[in-house]
Coordinates of C-alpha atoms in Angstrom, one line a residue:
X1 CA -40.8 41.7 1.9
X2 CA -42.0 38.8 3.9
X3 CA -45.2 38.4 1.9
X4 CA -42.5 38.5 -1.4
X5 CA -40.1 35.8 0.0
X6 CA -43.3 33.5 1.4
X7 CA -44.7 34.1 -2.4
X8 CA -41.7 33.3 -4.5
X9 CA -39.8 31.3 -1.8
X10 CA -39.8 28.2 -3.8
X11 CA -38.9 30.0 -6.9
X12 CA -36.2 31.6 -6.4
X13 CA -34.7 28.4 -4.1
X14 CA -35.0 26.7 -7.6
X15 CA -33.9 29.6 -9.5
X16 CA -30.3 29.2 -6.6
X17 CA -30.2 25.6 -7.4
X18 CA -30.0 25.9 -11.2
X19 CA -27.5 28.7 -10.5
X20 CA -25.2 26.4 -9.5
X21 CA -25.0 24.6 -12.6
X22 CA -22.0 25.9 -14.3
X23 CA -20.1 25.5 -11.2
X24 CA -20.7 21.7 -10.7
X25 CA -20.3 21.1 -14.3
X26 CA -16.5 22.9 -14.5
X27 CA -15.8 20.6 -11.8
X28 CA -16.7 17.6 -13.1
X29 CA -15.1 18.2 -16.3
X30 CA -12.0 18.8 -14.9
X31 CA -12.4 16.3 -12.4
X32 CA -12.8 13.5 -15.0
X33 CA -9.8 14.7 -16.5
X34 CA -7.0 14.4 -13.3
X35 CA -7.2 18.4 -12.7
X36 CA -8.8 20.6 -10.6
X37 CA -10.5 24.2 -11.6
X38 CA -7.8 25.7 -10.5
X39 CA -5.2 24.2 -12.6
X40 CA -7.0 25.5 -15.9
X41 CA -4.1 27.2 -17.6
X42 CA -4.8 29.5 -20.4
X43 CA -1.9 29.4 -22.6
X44 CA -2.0 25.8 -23.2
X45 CA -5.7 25.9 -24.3
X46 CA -6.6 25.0 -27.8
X47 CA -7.7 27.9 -29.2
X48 CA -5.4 30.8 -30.0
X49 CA -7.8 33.6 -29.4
X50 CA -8.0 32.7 -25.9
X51 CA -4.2 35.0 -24.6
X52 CA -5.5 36.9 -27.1
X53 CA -8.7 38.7 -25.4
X54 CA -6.3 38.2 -22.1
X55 CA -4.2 40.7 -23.2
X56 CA -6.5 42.9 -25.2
X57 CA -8.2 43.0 -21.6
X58 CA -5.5 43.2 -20.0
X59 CA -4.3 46.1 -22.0
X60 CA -7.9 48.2 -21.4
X61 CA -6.9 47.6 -17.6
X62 CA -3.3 48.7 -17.9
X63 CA -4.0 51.6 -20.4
X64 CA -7.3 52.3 -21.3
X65 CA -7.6 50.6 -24.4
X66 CA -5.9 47.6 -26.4
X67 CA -1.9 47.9 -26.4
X68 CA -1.1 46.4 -29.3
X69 CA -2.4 42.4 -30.7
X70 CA -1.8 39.8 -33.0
X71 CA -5.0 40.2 -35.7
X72 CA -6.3 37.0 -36.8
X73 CA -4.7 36.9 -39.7
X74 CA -0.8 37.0 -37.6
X75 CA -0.7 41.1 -38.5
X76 CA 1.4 43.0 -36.6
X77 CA 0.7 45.0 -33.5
X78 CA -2.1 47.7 -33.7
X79 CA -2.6 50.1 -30.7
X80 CA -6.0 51.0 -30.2
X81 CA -7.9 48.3 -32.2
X82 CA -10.2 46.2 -30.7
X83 CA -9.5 43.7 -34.1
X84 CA -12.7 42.3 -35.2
X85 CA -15.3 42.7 -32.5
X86 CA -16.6 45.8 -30.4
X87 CA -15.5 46.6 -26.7
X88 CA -18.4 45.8 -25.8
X89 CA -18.2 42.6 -25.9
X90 CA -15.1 42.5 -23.3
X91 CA -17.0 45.1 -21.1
X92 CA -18.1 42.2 -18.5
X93 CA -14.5 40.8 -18.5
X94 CA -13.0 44.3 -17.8
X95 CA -15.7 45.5 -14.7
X96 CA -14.5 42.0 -13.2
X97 CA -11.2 42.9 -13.9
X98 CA -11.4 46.3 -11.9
X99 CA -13.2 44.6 -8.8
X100 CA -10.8 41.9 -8.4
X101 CA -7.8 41.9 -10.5
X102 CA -7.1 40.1 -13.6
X103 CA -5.3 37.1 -13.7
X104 CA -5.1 33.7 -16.0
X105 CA -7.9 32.4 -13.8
X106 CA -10.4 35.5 -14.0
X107 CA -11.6 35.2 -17.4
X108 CA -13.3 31.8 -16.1
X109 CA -14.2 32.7 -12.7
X110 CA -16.2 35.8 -14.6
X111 CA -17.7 33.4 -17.2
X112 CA -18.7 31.2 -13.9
X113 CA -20.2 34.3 -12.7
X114 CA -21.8 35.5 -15.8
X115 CA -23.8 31.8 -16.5
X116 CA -24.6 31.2 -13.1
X117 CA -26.7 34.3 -12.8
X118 CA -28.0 34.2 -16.7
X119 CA -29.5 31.4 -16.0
X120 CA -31.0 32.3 -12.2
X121 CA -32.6 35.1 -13.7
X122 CA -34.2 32.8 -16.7
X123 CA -35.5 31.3 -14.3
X124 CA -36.8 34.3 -12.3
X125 CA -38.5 35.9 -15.7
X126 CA -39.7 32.3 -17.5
X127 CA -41.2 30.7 -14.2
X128 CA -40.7 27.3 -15.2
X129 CA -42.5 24.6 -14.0
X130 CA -40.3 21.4 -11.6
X131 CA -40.7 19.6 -15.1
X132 CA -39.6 21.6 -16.8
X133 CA -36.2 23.0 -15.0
X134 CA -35.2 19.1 -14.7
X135 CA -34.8 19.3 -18.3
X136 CA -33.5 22.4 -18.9
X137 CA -30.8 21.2 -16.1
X138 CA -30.2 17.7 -17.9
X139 CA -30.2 19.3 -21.2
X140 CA -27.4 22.2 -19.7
X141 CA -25.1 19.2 -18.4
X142 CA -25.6 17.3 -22.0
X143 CA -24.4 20.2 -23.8
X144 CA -20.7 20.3 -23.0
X145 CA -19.4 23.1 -25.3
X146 CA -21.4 25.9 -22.5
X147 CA -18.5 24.3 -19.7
X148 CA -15.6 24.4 -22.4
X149 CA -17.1 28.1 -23.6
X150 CA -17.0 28.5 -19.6
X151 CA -13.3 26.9 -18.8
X152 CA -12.0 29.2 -22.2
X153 CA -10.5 32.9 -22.2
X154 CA -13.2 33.2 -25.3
X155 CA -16.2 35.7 -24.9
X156 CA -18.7 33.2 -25.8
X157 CA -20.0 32.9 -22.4
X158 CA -20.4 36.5 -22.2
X159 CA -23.0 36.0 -25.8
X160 CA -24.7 33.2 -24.5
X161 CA -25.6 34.9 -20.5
X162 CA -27.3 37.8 -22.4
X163 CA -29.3 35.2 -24.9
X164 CA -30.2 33.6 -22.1
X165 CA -31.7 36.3 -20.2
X166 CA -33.3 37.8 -23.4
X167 CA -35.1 34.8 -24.0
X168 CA -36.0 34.5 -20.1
X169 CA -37.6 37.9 -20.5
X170 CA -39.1 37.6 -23.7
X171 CA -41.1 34.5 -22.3
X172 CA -41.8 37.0 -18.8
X173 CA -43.3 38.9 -21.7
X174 CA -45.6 36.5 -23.5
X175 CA -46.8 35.0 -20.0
X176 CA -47.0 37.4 -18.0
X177 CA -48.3 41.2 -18.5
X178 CA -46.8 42.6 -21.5
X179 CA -45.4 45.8 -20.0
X180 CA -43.3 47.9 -21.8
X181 CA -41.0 48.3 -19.4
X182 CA -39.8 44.6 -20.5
X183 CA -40.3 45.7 -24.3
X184 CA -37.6 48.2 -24.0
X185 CA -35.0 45.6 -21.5
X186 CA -36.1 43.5 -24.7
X187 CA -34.4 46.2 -27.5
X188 CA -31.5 46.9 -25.2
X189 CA -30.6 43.7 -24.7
X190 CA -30.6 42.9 -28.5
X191 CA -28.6 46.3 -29.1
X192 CA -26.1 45.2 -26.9
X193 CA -25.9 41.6 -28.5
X194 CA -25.7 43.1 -32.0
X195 CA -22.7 45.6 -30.1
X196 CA -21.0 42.5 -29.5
X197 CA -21.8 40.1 -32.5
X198 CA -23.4 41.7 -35.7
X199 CA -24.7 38.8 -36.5
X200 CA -27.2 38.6 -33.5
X201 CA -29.0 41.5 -34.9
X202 CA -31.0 38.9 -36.2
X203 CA -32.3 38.9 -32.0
X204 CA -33.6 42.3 -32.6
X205 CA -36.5 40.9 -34.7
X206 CA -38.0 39.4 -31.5
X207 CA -39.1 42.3 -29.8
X208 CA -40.0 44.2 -33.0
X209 CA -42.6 42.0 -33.6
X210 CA -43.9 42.1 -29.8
X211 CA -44.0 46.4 -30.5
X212 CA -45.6 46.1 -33.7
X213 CA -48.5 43.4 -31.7
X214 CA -48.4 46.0 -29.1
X215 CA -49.0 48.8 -31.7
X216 CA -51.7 47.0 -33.5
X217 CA -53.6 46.5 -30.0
X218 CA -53.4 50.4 -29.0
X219 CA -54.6 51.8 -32.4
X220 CA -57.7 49.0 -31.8
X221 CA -58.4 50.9 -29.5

């Protein structure tokens, strides 16, 4: 454990540093608008999705599943409907939900959560050089809709953390020793993403094309 710690010291100290990212950003933004994080009220955000996945959460916590929602076309209450999208995709929102209660302010203090450690273990798998994580951390703070996605009651955040740590380990991957260990984290990570948004089956491509290298190399053989 020493030998680990006096190996990687410096890597992961980095890998805390960039963790802290998302915090420092929500905090600025709301800073350099009069507020603090803790004033972030959901209902008067600007999108109407956002009470939305509060209650359909909210419901799962209450009930077990949805208890009823307003579709996005203004439909009337359904119970048991998770409207467009799969539970899945609230599945990180409800575990935080069961740990420490769910209130107006948990949806963001979960998507805190969620980015912080998305991007400490990016770091962890893609090794990036000092260089390089100055950018990656300049380019972060220029990109201002991650700290809105973050300061929302919108699942975005939840999307992006698993990109982010898909394409952490796909680079692992291509740098390091290919194991297949990392193939299959590859595939499950892109089944959950396609779980969550169909559209990101797209992701799945990725590692298919790193099996299909790796196949090629064992029939060489």
């Amino acid at each position: 454990m020493k030998n680990f710690f006096k190996e990687h010291g410096e890597l992961l100290g980095f890998a805390l540093l960039l963790a802290l990212l998302p915090l420092v950003c929500c905090v600025v933004h709301c800073g350099l608008q009069g507020y603090s994080l803790l004033d972030v009220y959901l209902p008067s955000g600007e999108w109407n999705d956002e009470l939305f996945y509060f209650k359909q959460v909210e419901g799962i916590l209450e009930f077990g599943y949805p208890y009823g929602y307003f579709g996005f076309n203004e439909s009337h209450a359904e119970k048991l409907s998770f409207a467009a999208w799969s539970p899945v995709l609230v599945i990180p929102w409800v575990i935080w939900g069961l740990i420490f209660g769910w209130n107006l302010l948990s949806p963001i203090w979960c998507n805190i959560f969620l980015m912080s450690t998305a991007i400490f273990l990016f770091v962890v798998f893609a090794k990036p050089k000092k260089q390089q994580m100055i950018v990656l951390s300049v380019l972060y703070c220029l990109f201002p809709m991650f700290t809105r996605y973050i300061l929302s009651g919108m699942p975005e955040i939840i999307c992006f953390s698993v990109v982010i740590v898909f394409y952490g380990l796909a680079v692992s991957y291509l740098k390091e020793e290919p194991t297949k260990s990392k193939l299959i984290w590859l595939f499950v990570l892109a089944a959950c993403m396609t779980l969550m948004r169909p559209y990101l089956l797209l992701m799945m491509f990725l590692p298919a094309l790193f099996w299909i290298q790796r196949s090629r190399k064992w029939w060489s053989i």
